[in-house]
XYZ file of C-alpha atoms in Angstrom:
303
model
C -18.036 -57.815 -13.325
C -16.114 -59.623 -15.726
C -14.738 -57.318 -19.172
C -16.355 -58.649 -21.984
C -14.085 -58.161 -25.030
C -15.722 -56.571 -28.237
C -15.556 -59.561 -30.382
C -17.748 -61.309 -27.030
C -19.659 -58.209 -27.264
C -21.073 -58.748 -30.907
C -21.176 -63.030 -30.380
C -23.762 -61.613 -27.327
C -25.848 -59.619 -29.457
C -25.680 -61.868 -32.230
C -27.293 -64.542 -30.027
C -30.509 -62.781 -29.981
C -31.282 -62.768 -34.361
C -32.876 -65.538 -35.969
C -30.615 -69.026 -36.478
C -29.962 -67.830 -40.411
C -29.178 -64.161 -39.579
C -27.155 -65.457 -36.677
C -24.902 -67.566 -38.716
C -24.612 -64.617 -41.440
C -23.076 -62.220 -38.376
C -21.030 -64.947 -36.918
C -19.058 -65.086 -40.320
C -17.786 -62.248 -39.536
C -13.564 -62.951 -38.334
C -13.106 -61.829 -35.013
C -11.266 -58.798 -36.018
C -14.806 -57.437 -37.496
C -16.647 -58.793 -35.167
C -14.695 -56.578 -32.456
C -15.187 -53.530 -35.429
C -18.527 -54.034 -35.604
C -21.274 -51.384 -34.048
C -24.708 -51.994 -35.768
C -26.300 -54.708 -36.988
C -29.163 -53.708 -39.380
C -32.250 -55.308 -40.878
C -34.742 -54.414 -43.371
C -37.309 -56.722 -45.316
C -36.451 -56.917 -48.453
C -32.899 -56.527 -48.199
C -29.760 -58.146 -47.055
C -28.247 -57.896 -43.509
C -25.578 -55.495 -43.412
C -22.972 -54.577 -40.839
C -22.155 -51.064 -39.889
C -18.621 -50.674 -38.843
C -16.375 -46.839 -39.239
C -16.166 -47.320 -42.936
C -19.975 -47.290 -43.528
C -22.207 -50.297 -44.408
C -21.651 -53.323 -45.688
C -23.939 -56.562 -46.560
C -23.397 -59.789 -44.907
C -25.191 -62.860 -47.142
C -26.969 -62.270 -50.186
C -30.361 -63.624 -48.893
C -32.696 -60.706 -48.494
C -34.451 -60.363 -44.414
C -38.242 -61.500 -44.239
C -40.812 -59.791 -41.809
C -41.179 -63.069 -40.244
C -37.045 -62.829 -38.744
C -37.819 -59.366 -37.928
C -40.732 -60.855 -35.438
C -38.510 -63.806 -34.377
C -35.970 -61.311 -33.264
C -38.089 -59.401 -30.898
C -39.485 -62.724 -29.672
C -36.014 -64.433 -28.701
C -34.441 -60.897 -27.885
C -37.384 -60.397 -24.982
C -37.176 -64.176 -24.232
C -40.800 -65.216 -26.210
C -42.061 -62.832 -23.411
C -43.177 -59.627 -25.258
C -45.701 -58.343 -22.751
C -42.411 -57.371 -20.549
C -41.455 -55.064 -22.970
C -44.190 -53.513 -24.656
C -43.527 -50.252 -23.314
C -40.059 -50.216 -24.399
C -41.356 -51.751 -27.906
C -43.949 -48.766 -28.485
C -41.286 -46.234 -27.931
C -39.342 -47.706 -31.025
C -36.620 -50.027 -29.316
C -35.380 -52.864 -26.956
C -32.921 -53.528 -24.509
C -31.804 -57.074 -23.830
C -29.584 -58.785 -21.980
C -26.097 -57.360 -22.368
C -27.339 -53.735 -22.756
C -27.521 -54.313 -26.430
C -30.207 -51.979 -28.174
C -32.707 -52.736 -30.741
C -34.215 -50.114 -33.158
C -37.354 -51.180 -34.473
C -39.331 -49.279 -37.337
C -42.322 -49.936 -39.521
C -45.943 -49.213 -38.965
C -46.763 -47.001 -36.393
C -50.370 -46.969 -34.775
C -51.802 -44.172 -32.386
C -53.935 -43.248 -29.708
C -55.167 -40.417 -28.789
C -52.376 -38.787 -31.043
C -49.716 -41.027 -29.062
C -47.378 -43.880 -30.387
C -49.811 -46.785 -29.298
C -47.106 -49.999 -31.093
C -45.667 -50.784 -34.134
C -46.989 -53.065 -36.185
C -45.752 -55.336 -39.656
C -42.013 -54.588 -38.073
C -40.327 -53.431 -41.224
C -36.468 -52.940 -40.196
C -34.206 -53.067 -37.335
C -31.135 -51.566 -36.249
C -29.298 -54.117 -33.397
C -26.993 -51.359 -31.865
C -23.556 -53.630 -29.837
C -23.328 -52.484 -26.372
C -19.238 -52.280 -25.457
C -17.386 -51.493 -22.354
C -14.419 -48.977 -23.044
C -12.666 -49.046 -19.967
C -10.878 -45.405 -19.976
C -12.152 -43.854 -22.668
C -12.451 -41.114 -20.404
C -9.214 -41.272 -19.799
C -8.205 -38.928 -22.214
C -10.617 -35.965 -20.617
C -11.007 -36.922 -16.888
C -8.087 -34.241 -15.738
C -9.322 -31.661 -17.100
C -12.748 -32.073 -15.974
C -11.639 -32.545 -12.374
C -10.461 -29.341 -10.904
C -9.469 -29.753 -7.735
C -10.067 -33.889 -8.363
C -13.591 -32.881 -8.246
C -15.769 -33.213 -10.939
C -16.949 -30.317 -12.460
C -20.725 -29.969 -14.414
C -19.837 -31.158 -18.055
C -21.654 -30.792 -21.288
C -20.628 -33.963 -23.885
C -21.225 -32.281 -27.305
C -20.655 -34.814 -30.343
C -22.679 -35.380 -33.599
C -24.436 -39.159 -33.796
C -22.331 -41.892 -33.891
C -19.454 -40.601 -32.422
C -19.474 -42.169 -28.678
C -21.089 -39.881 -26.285
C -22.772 -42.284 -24.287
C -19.422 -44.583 -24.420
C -17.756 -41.547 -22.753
C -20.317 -40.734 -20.839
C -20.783 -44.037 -19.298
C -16.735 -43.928 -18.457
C -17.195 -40.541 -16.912
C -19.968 -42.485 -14.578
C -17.866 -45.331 -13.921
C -14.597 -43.375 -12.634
C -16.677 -40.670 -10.483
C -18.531 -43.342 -9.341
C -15.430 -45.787 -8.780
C -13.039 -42.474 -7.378
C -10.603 -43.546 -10.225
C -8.350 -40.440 -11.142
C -11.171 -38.460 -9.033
C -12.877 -37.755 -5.832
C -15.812 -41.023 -5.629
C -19.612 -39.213 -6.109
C -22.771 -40.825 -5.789
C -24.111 -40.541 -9.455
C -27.506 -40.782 -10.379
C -28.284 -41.896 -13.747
C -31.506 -41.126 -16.085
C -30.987 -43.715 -18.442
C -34.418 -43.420 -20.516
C -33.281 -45.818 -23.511
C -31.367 -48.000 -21.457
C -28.065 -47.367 -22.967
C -25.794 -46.460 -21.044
C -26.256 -48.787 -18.134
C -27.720 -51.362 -19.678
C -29.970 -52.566 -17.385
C -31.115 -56.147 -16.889
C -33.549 -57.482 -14.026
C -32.255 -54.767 -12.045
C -29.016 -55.213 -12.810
C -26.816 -52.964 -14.922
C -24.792 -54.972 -17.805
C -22.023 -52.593 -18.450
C -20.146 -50.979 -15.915
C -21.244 -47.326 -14.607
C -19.913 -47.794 -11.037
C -20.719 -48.762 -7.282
C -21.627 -45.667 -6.078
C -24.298 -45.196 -9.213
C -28.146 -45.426 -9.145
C -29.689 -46.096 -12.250
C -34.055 -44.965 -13.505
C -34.211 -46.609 -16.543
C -37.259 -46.112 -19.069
C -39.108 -43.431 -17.737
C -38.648 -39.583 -19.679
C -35.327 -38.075 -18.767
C -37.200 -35.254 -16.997
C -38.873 -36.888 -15.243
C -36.350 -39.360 -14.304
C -33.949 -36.540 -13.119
C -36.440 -35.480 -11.084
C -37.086 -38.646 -9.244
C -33.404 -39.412 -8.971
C -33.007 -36.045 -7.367
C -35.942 -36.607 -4.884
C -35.444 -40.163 -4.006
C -31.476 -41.114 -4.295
C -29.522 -37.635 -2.740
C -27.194 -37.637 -5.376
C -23.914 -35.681 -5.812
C -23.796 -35.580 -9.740
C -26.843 -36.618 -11.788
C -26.505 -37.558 -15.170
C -28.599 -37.865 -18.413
C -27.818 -39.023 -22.403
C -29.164 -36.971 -24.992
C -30.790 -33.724 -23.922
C -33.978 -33.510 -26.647
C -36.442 -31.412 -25.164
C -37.131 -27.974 -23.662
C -38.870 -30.224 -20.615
C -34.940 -31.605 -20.053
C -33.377 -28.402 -19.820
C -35.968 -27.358 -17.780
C -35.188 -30.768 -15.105
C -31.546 -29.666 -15.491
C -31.943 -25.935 -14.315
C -34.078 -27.135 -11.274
C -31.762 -29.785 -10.501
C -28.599 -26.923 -10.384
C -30.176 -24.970 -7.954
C -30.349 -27.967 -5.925
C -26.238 -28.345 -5.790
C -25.616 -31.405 -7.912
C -23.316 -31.296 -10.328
C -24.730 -32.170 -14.058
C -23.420 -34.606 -16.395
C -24.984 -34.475 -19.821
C -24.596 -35.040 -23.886
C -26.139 -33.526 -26.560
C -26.232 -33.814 -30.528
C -23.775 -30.897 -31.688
C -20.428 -29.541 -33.383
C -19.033 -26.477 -31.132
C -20.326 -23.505 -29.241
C -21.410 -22.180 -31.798
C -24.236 -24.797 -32.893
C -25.274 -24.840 -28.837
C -25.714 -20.364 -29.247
C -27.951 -20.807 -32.484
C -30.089 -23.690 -31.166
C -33.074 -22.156 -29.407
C -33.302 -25.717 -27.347
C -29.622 -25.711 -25.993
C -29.289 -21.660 -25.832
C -30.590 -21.845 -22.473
C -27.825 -24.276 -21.212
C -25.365 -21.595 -21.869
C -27.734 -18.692 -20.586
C -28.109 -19.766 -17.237
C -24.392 -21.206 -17.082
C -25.256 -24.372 -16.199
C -21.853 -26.493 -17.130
C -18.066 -24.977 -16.638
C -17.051 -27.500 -18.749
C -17.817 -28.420 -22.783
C -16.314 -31.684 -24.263
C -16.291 -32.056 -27.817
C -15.885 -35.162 -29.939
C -14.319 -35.106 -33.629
C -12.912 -37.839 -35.745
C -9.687 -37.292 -36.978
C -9.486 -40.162 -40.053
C -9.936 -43.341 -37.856
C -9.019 -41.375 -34.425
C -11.786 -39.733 -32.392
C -10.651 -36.280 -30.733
C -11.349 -35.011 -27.458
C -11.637 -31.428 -26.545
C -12.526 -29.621 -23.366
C -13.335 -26.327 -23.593
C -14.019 -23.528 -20.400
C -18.055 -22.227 -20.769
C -17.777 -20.332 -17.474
């Protein structure tokens, strides 16, 4: 697979907003464009860019509802029955394993998200490779050179499923570690990206991914179906995931997860995450930090 650099990253994801929108983000010098992690659009407004120092607008011309709809339409190739599903859950994955948020008016059935309707804003979230940005961590994961069940613990925003999907790649690859099969549960698609069956960013040879199905009940396929040696999941959210992940450790994988989070602490108060720690499911925490423009890496011992 050939590395994509960040500036190619953001020209890829630009290629899926409307011609106007798409000129407005290729403005951008290639220095920002490589900067560059969200793209966001909401009627009314101007597009802005998100990069580390917060938002800023690109154009002065405010977005109409009628760019938001073009968007979906050329990001699922003008066929939108493909990705309904992923569309009533609030997002889309295209080609490239670039993400798009989509919010506005939300209609049920049965007391479930049914669609969204008169689109109203959309974050376009830039996919990017960071080959070794576990790097800094892999070691002392890796007792032995095997890797040991990890907890990634990071509030939003600051790359736990870029380090997660580097953690994938080199157990899957056997770089700086024994190679694992690795299954994935990839509910959102962002991690591997996936692509008519194909993953677009790079989580490894020995990897299987189950993309867009609940992480529970992905896990639980992946464990059935694939006989992995480490399974993996972004974003635990729900007492029905820590429930997948307890099964799945009496079953001898070894876990890979991330959650939203600050320390130990925030894990022990949490009534969701409390029973990660209870039933000493991961030897290993990771914690991310930014340090001015630096993000810090931590591992900590749970067990």
């Amino acid at each position: 697979m050939t590395q994509m650099t960040a500036a190619d990253s953001f020209v890829q994801a630009a290629r899926a907003l409307p011609l106007r929108l798409r000129e407005e983000a290729l403005s951008l010098s290639e220095a920002d464009r490589a900067r560059a992690e969200e793209l966001r659009l909401r009627v009314g407004w101007p597009m802005t860019v998100l990069m580390e120092g917060g938002e800023r607008p690109l154009g002065g011309v405010p977005v109409r509802g009628a760019e938001l709809e073009q968007l979906v339409e050329i990001a699922s190739r003008a066929s939108l029955h493909t990705v309904l599903d992923q569309v009533r859950r609030g997002y889309l994955t295209f080609e490239g394993g670039h993400r798009i948020g989509l919010c506005g008016t939300v209609s049920l059935r049965d007391g479930e998200i049914h669609g969204l309707r008169a689109i109203s804003s959309a974050d376009l979230r830039i996919a990017r490779q960071v080959r070794g940005a576990a790097a800094p961590v892999l070691d002392g994961l890796c007792p032995g050179g095997r890797l040991a069940d990890t907890l990634i613990l990071a509030p939003p925003g600051l790359g736990k499923t870029t380090l997660l999907r580097d953690l994938i790649r080199s157990v899957s690859e056997g770089e700086g570690c024994v190679p694992l099969r690795v299954a994935l549960a990839d509910e959102r698609g962002e991690v591997a990206g996936m692509y008519n069956g194909q993953p677009q960013l790079e989580v490894g040879r020995r990897t299987d991914v189950a993309e867009g199905c609940p992480k529970a009940q992905g896990l639980m396929l992946l464990l059935r179906a694939m006989n992995p040696q480490v399974l993996a999941v972004d974003e635990i959210t729900a007492p029905e995931d820590v429930r997948a992940l307890i099964a799945a450790a009496g079953c001898g994988v070894t876990l890979l997860a991330t959650a939203h989070g600050e320390g130990r602490a925030g894990l022990e108060r949490r009534p969701l995450y409390r029973p990660l720690l209870e039933e000493g499911l991961f030897r290993f925490l990771v914690r991310i930090r930014r340090e001015g423009e630096r993000r810090v890496y931590t591992v900590e011992e749970l067990r």
